[in-house]
Amino acid sequence: MRKQIAILSAVLLMGVGTLLTSCNTKMHAVNQLERFSYELRDHSANYSVQEWEQAAERFVEIRKNISKHELDYTAEEKARIGQLEGKCAGYMARGMKQGFFDKVKGVAGEIKGILKGILNAVTE
């Protein structure tokens, strides 16, 4: 009898632990998204093109983590996720626009250098 109670207790504890871990994991993904939105809000104005590429990759990873628990979120949690994703998308759109122009300037500089090199090679 004691052995059965011990086994039943162990099974129950494992189930509760799994439930708590699952809840903790799903909320961890939401908390990551929230921290990411704060990071973008506070620091993205100075991001380089490379930092924007890293931010985009990070956003995709956070989204993957959230989507793993898609069925576990309540309607309220889904609304919060949507709001946070909207904020991130807004910060990213604004910052990537600036980063895109920086990249174009860099390409323009490269093209200018290539043309200069060609002209020098032709005139020598």
Short mmCIF file of C-alpha atoms in Angstrom, two decimals:
data_model
loop_
_atom_site.label_atom_id
_atom_site.label_comp_id
_atom_site.label_asym_id
_atom_site.label_seq_id
_atom_site.Cartn_x
_atom_site.Cartn_y
_atom_site.Cartn_z
CA MET A 1 0.00 0.00 0.00
CA ARG A 2 2.80 2.41 0.92
CA LYS A 3 4.54 1.60 -2.32
CA GLN A 4 1.39 2.42 -4.32
CA ILE A 5 0.96 5.71 -2.44
CA ALA A 6 4.60 6.60 -3.09
CA ILE A 7 4.21 5.83 -6.81
CA LEU A 8 0.95 7.80 -7.01
CA SER A 9 2.59 10.74 -5.22
CA ALA A 10 5.54 10.65 -7.59
CA VAL A 11 3.26 10.60 -10.63
CA LEU A 12 1.21 13.51 -9.28
CA LEU A 13 4.33 15.53 -8.50
CA MET A 14 5.67 14.91 -12.01
CA GLY A 15 2.36 16.04 -13.49
CA VAL A 16 2.27 19.21 -11.38
CA GLY A 17 5.93 19.89 -12.22
CA THR A 18 5.24 19.50 -15.93
CA LEU A 19 2.23 21.79 -15.69
CA LEU A 20 4.23 24.45 -13.83
CA THR A 21 7.14 24.14 -16.25
CA SER A 22 4.82 24.46 -19.23
CA CYS A 23 3.18 27.57 -17.79
CA ASN A 24 6.58 29.01 -16.88
CA THR A 25 7.92 28.30 -20.38
CA LYS A 26 4.97 29.87 -22.17
CA MET A 27 5.20 32.99 -20.01
CA HIS A 28 8.97 33.09 -20.44
CA ALA A 29 8.45 33.50 -24.17
CA VAL A 30 6.01 36.39 -23.58
CA ASN A 31 8.43 37.98 -21.12
CA GLN A 32 11.21 37.70 -23.72
CA LEU A 33 9.01 39.54 -26.19
CA GLU A 34 8.25 42.25 -23.64
CA ARG A 35 11.93 42.75 -22.79
CA PHE A 36 12.74 42.81 -26.51
CA SER A 37 10.14 45.55 -27.09
CA TYR A 38 11.71 47.62 -24.29
CA GLU A 39 15.17 47.06 -25.76
CA LEU A 40 14.02 48.22 -29.19
CA ARG A 41 12.25 51.22 -27.71
CA ASP A 42 15.26 52.31 -25.68
CA HIS A 43 18.20 51.45 -27.96
CA SER A 44 17.16 50.88 -31.56
CA ALA A 45 17.62 54.49 -32.63
CA ASN A 46 21.36 53.83 -32.70
CA TYR A 47 21.36 50.33 -34.22
CA SER A 48 23.65 49.58 -37.12
CA VAL A 49 22.48 47.50 -40.07
CA GLN A 50 24.13 44.46 -38.51
CA GLU A 51 22.35 45.08 -35.20
CA TRP A 52 19.04 45.31 -37.08
CA GLU A 53 19.73 41.99 -38.75
CA GLN A 54 20.44 40.46 -35.32
CA ALA A 55 17.28 42.03 -33.91
CA ALA A 56 15.21 40.55 -36.74
CA GLU A 57 16.69 37.10 -36.08
CA ARG A 58 15.98 37.46 -32.37
CA PHE A 59 12.37 38.47 -33.09
CA VAL A 60 11.92 35.37 -35.24
CA GLU A 61 13.31 33.15 -32.46
CA ILE A 62 11.01 34.72 -29.87
CA ARG A 63 8.05 34.24 -32.23
CA LYS A 64 8.99 30.56 -32.66
CA ASN A 65 9.01 30.12 -28.88
CA ILE A 66 5.62 31.80 -28.59
CA SER A 67 4.12 29.74 -31.40
CA LYS A 68 5.12 26.53 -29.61
CA HIS A 69 2.59 27.45 -26.91
CA GLU A 70 -0.02 29.06 -29.17
CA LEU A 71 -2.81 26.78 -27.96
CA ASP A 72 -1.93 27.34 -24.30
CA TYR A 73 -2.43 31.11 -24.25
CA THR A 74 -5.65 32.67 -23.06
CA ALA A 75 -7.41 35.33 -25.13
CA GLU A 76 -6.01 37.98 -22.78
CA GLU A 77 -2.46 36.66 -23.17
CA LYS A 78 -2.87 36.53 -26.96
CA ALA A 79 -4.00 40.17 -26.94
CA ARG A 80 -0.91 41.11 -24.91
CA ILE A 81 1.31 39.17 -27.33
CA GLY A 82 -0.29 40.94 -30.28
CA GLN A 83 0.24 44.33 -28.68
CA LEU A 84 3.89 43.57 -27.93
CA GLU A 85 4.47 42.23 -31.45
CA GLY A 86 2.90 45.39 -32.86
CA LYS A 87 5.24 47.57 -30.80
CA CYS A 88 8.26 45.55 -31.91
CA ALA A 89 7.17 45.68 -35.54
CA GLY A 90 6.75 49.45 -35.32
CA TYR A 91 10.19 49.98 -33.80
CA MET A 92 11.74 47.60 -36.32
CA ALA A 93 10.03 49.21 -39.31
CA ARG A 94 11.17 52.66 -38.26
CA GLY A 95 14.71 51.54 -37.49
CA MET A 96 15.16 49.30 -40.51
CA LYS A 97 14.04 52.15 -42.73
CA GLN A 98 16.93 54.21 -41.36
CA GLY A 99 19.26 51.19 -41.56
CA PHE A 100 18.22 50.61 -45.16
CA PHE A 101 19.21 54.16 -46.07
CA ASP A 102 22.54 53.67 -44.31
CA LYS A 103 23.09 50.49 -46.31
CA VAL A 104 22.25 52.27 -49.57
CA LYS A 105 24.74 55.00 -48.68
CA GLY A 106 27.36 52.30 -48.10
CA VAL A 107 26.63 50.65 -51.45
CA ALA A 108 26.74 54.07 -53.13
CA GLY A 109 30.17 54.59 -51.58
CA GLU A 110 31.33 51.22 -52.89
CA ILE A 111 30.04 52.00 -56.36
CA LYS A 112 31.80 55.36 -56.26
CA GLY A 113 35.03 53.60 -55.26
CA ILE A 114 34.67 51.02 -58.04
CA LEU A 115 34.12 53.74 -60.63
CA LYS A 116 37.12 55.66 -59.32
CA GLY A 117 39.23 52.49 -59.56
CA ILE A 118 38.09 51.86 -63.13
CA LEU A 119 38.86 55.44 -64.15
CA ASN A 120 42.30 55.23 -62.56
CA ALA A 121 43.03 51.93 -64.33
CA VAL A 122 41.92 53.35 -67.67
CA THR A 123 43.95 56.55 -67.36
CA GLU A 124 47.15 54.87 -66.22
#
